[in-house]
Short mmCIF file of C-alpha atoms in Angstrom, two decimals:
data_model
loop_
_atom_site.label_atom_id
_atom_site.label_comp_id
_atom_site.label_asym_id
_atom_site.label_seq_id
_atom_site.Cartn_x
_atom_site.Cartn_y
_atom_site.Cartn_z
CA UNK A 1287 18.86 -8.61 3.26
CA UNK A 1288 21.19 -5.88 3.92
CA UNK A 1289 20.42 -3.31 6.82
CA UNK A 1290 18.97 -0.22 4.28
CA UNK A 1291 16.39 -2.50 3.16
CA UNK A 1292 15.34 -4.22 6.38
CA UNK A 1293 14.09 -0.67 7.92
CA UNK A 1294 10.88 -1.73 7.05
CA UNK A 1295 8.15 1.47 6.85
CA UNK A 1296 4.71 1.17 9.91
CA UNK A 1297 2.58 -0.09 7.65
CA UNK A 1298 1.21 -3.57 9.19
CA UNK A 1299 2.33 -5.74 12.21
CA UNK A 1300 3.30 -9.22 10.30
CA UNK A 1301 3.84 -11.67 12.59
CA UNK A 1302 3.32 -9.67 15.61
CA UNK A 1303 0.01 -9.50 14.50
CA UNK A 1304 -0.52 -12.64 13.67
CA UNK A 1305 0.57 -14.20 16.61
CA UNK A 1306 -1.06 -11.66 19.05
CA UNK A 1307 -4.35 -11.77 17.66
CA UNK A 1308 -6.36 -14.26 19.88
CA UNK A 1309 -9.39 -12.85 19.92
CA UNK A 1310 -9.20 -11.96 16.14
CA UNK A 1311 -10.25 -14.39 13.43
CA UNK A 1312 -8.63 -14.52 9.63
CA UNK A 1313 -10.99 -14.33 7.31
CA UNK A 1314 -12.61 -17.28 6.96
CA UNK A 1315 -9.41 -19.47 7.47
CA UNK A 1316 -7.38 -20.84 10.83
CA UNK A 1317 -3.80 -20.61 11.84
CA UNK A 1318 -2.41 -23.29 9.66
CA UNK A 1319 -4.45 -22.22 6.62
CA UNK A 1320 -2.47 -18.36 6.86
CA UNK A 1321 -0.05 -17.46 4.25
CA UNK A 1322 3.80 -18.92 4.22
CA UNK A 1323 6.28 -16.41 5.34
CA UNK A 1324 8.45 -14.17 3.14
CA UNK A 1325 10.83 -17.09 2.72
CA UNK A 1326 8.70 -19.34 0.94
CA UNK A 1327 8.50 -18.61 -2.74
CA UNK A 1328 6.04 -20.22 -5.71
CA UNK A 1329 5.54 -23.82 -5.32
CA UNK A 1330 5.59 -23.65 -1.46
CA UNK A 1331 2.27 -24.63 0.30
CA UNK A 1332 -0.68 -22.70 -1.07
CA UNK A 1333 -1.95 -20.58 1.75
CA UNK A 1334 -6.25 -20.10 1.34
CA UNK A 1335 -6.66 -16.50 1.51
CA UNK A 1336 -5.45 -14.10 -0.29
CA UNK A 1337 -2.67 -12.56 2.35
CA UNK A 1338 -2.75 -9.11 1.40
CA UNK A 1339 -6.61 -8.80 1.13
CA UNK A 1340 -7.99 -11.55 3.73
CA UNK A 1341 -10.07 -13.12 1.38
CA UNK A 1342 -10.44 -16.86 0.21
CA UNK A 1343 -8.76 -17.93 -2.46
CA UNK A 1344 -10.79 -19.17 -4.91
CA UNK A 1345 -10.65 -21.70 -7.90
CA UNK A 1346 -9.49 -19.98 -11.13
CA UNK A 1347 -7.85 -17.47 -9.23
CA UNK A 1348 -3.77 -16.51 -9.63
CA UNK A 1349 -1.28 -19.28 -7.45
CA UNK A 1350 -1.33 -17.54 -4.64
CA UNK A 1351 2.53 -18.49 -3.74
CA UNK A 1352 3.24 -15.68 -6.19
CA UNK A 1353 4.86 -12.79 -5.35
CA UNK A 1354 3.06 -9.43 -5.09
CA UNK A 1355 4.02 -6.97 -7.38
CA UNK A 1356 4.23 -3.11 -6.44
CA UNK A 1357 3.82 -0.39 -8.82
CA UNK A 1358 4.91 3.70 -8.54
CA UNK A 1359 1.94 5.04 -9.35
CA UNK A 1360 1.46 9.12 -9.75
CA UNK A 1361 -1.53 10.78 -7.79
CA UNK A 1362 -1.62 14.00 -8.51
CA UNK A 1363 -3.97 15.80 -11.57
CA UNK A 1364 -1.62 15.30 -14.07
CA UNK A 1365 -1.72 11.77 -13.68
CA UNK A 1366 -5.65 10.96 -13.10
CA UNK A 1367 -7.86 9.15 -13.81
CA UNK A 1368 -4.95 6.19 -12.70
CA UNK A 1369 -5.24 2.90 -14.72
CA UNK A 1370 -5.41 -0.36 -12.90
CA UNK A 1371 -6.41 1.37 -9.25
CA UNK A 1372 -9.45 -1.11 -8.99
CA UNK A 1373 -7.64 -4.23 -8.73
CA UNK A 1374 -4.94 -3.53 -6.03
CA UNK A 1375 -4.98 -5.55 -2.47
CA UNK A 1376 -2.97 -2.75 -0.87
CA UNK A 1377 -2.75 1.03 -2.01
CA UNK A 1378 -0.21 2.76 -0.04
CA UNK A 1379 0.04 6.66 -0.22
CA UNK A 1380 3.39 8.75 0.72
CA UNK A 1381 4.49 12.38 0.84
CA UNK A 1382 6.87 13.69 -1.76
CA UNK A 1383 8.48 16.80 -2.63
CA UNK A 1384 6.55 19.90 -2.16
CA UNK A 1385 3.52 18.74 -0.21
CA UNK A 1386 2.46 16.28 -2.69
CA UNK A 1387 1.69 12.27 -2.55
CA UNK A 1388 2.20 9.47 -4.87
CA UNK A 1389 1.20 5.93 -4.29
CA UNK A 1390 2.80 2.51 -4.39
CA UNK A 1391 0.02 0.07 -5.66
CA UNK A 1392 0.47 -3.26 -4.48
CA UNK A 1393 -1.18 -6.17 -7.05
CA UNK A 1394 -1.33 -9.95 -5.69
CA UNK A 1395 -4.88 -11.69 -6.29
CA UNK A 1396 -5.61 -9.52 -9.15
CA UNK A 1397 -3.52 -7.73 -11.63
CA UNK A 1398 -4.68 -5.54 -13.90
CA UNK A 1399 -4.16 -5.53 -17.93
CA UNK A 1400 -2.36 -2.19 -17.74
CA UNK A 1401 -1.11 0.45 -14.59
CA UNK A 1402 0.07 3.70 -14.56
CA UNK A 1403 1.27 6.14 -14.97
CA UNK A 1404 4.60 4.89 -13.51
CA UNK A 1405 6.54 7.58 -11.73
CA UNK A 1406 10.20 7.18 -10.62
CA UNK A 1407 10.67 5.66 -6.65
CA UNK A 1408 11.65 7.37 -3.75
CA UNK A 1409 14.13 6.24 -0.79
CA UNK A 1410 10.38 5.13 1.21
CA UNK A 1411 9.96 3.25 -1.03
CA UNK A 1412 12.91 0.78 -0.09
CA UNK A 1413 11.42 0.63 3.37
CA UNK A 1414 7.63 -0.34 1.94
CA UNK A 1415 8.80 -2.82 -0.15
CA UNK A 1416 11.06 -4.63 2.39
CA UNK A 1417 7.29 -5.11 4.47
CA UNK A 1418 6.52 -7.60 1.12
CA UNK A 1419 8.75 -10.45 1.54
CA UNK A 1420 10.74 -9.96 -2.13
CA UNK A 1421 8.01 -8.53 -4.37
CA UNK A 1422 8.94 -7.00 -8.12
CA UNK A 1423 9.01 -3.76 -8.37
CA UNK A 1424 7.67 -1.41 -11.23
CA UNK A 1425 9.32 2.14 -11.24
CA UNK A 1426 10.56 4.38 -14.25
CA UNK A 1427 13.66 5.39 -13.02
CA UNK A 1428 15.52 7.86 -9.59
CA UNK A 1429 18.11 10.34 -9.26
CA UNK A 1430 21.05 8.39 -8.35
CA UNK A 1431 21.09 8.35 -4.72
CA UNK A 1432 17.70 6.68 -4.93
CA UNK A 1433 18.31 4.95 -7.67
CA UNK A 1434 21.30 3.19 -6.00
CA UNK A 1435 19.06 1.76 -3.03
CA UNK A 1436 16.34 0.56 -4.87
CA UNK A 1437 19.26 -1.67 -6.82
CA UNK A 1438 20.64 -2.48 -3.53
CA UNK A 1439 17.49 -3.27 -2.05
CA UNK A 1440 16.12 -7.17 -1.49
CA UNK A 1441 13.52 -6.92 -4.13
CA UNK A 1442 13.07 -8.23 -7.99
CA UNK A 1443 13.48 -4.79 -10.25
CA UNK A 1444 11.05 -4.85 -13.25
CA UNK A 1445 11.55 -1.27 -13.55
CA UNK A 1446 11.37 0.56 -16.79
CA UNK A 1447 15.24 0.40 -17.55
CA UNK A 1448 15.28 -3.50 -16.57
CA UNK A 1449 11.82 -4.14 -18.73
CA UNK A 1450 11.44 -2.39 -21.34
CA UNK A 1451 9.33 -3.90 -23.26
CA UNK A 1452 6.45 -4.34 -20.39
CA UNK A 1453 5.98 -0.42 -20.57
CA UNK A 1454 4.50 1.63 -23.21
CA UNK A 1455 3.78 5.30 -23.72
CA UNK A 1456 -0.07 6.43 -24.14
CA UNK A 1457 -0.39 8.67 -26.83
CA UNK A 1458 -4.00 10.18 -25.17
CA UNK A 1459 -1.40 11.61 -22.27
CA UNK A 1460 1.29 13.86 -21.48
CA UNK A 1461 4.67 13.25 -20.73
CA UNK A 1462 5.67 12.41 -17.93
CA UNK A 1463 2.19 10.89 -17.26
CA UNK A 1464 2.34 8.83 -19.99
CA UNK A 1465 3.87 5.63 -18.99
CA UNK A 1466 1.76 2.47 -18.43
CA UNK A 1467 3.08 -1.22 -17.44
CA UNK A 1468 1.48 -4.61 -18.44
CA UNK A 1469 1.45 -6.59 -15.31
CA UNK A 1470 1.49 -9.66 -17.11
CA UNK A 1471 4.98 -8.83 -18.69
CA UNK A 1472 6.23 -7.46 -15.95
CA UNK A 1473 6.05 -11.04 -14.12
CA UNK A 1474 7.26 -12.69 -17.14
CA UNK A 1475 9.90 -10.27 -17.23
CA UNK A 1476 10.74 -11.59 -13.51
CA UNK A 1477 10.74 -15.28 -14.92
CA UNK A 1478 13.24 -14.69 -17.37
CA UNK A 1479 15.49 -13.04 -15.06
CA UNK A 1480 18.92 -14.27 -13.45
CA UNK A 1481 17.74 -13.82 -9.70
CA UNK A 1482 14.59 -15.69 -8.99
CA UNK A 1483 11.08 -14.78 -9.26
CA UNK A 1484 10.57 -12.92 -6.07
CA UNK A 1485 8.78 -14.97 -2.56
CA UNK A 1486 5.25 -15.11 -1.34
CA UNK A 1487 4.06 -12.05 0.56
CA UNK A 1488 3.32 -12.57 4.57
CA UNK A 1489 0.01 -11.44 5.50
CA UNK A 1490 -0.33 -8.13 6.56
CA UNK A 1491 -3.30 -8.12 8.51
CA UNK A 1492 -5.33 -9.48 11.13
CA UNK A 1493 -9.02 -9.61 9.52
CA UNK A 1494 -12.23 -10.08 11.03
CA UNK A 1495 -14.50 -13.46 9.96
CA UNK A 1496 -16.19 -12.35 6.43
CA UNK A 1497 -19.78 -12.77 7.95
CA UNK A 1498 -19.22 -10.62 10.88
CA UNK A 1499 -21.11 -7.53 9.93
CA UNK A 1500 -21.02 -5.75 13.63
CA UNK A 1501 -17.43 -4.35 13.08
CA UNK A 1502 -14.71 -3.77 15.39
CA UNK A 1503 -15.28 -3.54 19.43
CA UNK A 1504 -12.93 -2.61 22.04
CA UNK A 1505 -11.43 0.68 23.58
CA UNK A 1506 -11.29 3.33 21.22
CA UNK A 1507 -14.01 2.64 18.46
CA UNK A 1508 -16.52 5.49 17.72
CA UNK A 1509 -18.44 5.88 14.69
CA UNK A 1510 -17.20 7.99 11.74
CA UNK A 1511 -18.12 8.97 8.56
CA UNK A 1512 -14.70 9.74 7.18
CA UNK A 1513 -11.42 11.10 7.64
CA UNK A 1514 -9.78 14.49 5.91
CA UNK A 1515 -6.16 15.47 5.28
CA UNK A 1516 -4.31 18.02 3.95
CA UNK A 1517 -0.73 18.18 3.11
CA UNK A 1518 0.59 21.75 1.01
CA UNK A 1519 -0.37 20.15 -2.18
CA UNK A 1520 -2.66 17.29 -1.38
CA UNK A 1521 -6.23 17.42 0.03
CA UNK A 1522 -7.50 13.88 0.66
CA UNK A 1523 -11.19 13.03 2.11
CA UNK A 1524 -12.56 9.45 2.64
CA UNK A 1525 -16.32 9.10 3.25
CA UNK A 1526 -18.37 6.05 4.46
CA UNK A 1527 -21.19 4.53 1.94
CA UNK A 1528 -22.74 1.83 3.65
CA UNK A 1529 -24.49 0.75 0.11
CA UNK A 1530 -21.41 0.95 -1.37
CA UNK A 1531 -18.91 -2.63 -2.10
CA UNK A 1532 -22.68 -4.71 -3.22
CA UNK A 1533 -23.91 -3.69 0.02
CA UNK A 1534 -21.74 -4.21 2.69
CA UNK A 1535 -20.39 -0.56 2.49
CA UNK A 1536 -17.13 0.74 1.45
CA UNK A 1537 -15.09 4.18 2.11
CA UNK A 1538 -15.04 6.74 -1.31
CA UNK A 1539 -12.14 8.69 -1.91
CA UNK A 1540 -11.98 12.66 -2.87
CA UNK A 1541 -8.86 14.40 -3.79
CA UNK A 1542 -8.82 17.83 -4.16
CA UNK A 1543 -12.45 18.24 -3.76
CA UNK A 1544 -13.12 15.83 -6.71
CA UNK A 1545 -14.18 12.28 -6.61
CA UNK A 1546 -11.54 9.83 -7.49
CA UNK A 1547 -12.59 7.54 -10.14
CA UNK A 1548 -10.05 5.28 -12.08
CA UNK A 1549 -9.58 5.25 -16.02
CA UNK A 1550 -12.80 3.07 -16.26
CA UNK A 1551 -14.90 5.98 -14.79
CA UNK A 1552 -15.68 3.45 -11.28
CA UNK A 1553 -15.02 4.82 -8.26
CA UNK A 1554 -12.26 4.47 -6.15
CA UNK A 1555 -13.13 2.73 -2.36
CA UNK A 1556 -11.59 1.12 -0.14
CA UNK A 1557 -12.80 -1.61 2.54
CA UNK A 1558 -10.19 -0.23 5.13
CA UNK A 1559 -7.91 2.72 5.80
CA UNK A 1560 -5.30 2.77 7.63
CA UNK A 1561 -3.88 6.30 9.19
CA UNK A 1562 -0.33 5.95 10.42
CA UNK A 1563 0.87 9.58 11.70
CA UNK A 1564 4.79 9.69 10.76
CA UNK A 1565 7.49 12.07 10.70
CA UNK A 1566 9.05 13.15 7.60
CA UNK A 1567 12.82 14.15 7.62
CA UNK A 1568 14.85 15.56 5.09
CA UNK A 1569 15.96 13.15 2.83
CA UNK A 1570 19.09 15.12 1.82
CA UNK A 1571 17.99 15.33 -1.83
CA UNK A 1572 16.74 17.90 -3.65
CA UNK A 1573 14.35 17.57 -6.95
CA UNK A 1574 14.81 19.20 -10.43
CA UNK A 1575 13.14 23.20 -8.56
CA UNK A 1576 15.70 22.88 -5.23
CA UNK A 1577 12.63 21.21 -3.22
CA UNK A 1578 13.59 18.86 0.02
CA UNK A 1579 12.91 15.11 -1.14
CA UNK A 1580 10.90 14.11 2.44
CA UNK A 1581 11.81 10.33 3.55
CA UNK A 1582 9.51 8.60 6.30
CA UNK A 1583 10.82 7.89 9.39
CA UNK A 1584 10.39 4.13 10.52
CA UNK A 1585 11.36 3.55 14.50
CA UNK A 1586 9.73 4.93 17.33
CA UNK A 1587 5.66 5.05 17.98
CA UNK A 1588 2.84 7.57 17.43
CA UNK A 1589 -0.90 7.94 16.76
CA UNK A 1590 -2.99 5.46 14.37
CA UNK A 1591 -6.49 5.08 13.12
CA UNK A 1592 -8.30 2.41 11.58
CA UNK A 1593 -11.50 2.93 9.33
CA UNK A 1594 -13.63 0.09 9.02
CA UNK A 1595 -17.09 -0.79 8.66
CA UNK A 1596 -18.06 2.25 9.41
CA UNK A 1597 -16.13 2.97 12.19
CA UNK A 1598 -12.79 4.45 13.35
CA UNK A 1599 -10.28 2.77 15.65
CA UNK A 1600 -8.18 5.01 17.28
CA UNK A 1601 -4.78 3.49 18.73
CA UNK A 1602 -1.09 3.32 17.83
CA UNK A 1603 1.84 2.32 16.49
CA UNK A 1604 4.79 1.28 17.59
CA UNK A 1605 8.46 -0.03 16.13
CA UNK A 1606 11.20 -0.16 18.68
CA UNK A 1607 13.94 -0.65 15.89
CA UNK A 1608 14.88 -1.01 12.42
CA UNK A 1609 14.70 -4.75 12.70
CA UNK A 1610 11.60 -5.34 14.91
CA UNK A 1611 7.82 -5.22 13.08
CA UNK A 1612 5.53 -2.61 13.52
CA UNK A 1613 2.80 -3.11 15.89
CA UNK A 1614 -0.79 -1.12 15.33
CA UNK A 1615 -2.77 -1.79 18.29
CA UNK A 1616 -6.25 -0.59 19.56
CA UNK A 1617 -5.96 1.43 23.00
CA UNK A 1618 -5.98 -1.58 24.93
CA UNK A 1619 -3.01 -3.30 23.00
CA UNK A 1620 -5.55 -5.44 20.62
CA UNK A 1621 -4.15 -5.56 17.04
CA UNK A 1622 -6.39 -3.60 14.90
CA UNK A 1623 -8.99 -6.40 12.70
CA UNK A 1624 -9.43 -5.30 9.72
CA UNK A 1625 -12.68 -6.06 7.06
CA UNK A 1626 -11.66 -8.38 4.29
CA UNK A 1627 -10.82 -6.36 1.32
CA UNK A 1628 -8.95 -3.82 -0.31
CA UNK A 1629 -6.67 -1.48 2.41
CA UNK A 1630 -5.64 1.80 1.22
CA UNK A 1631 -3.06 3.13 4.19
CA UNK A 1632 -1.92 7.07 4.22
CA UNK A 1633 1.47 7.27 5.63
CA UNK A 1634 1.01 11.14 6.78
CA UNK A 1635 2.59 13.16 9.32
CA UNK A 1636 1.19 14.30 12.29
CA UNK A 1637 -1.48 17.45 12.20
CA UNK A 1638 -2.77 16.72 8.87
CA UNK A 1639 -5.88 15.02 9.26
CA UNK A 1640 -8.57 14.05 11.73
CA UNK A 1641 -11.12 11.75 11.67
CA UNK A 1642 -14.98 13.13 10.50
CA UNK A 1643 -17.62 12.04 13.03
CA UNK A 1644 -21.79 11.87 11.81
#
């Protein structure tokens, strides 16, 4: 992998976590059941949970030696409702030019029949993608400064101008919110490719046992009932429904004082959020109006939060360099255990948000 694409972005701790978490318990599997490591591609040994959700993998379900597939997805009001939201493992949201977000929606147990609107990548992106092992990746298209690290990057590129034919433009939406991937193509786009078909994720997370309902414990866990932020453009709010997820409660999102719902009308929830507070620096690219493209910085340490079960985690991240994982860590250095389920995490710099208490 060359250096750009090894600076990977604090999203998860991979084998840190793994391999610190003692008193932590993957969901419903041991050690030697976890996931193979971002070296071992389809037809390695089947790991038994799902390694970007925590849960087990079932029969009828996807090979899970396949490699995840990440999608740039648009977030702001000209792209909602967002098609395919419902079935991602992992949604991560970014800041872009002028204040605004967009996410990068991760697929690997499920994929969806269609996804969009695909928006163009961003140099982040590289650094998200590299935390995947050597996932495909769905994008319609950079300036060329980006564009030139995303084709330099360690990664299988099922973009628009490498797969055509596994994109199509909605007629019931507006340019440039109009263009939707089949996931299905887009992986049989990989097969037919000349590189190969991408490797296995690693597991992001450290998950608590599925049948432990009393949620996290340990320094820094207080009760919450959702977390705000606001960027210049984007105002984001996620609030706890304990009947929510069949029961076992789940985290609804609001954006811009509406709920967010998905192109099927269901609501968009999440079983865990993850708050990693991270300077932005100036990219050195400007967009189409003269804006500063913002890139995330990866190295150094800051403030986290989990929200889980009801409950926020306060601790922190750390990454000493561009070549070390990033650690997220309770307050007295346990790895965060997260609920088995869906993990949106909001890469946001420092000031915007807090966490709501009851």
């Amino acid at each position: 992998m060359r250096p750009r694409s090894r600076r990977l972005l604090a999203v998860v701790a991979i084998a840190a976590v793994a391999g610190a978490a003692g008193a932590l318990v993957r969901a419903a599997v041991d050690e030697d059941d976890a996931a193979p490591d971002a070296g071992d591609g389809p037809g390695a040994d089947a790991p038994t949970t799902w390694p970007l959700r925590g849960t087990p993998v079932d029969d009828g379900d996807p090979d899970p030696t396949r490699p995840a597939l990440a999608v740039k997805v648009d977030a702001t009001v000209g792209g909602r409702p967002q098609i395919g939201l419902g079935d991602a493992d992992v949604v991560i949201e970014e800041l872009v030019e002028g204040g605004l977000t967009r996410y990068l929606v991760v697929f690997h147990s499920h994929d969806p029949d269609e996804v969009g609107p695909v928006r163009s990548a961003r140099s982040t992106d590289v650094e998200l993608l590299a935390e995947l092992g050597r996932p495909l990746f769905a994008w319609s298209g950079a300036n060329p400064t980006f564009r030139a690290l995303v084709e330099d990057a360690d990664l299988v590129d099922v973009g628009f101008a490498a797969a055509p034919d596994a994109y199509r433009r909605d007629a019931d939406r507006r340019a440039p919110y109009n263009l939707v991937a089949a996931p299905a193509a887009l992986r049989e786009a990989a097969d037919d490719g000349d590189d190969d078909v991408g490797t296995t994720p690693p597991a992001l997370f450290a998950y608590r046992h599925e049948d432990d309902s009393a949620g996290p414990v340990g320094a820094g866990v207080e009760p919450a009932s959702g977390y705000r932020a606001s960027t210049l453009g984007t105002t984001i709010e996620w609030t706890w429904d304990a009947d929510a997820g069949g029961g076992s409660g789940a985290w609804r999102r609001t954006q811009d004082g509406s709920p967010h719902v998905d192109a099927d009308g269901d609501p968009v929830t999440a079983a865990n959020v993850v708050v990693r507070t991270t300077e932005y620096r100036d990219s050195g690219v400007r967009d189409s109006t003269g804006a500063v493209v913002p890139e995330a910085v990866t190295v150094g340490e800051g403030d986290a939060w989990l929200l889980t079960a009801g409950q926020a985690v306060r601790g922190r991240w750390v990454k000493p360099s561009a070549d070390a994982p990033t650690t997220f860590a309770d307050l007295d250095g346990t790895p965060f255990a997260l609920t088995p389920g869906v993990t949106w995490v909001e890469v946001l710099p420092a000031g915007t948000g807090e966490v709501v208490r009851p």
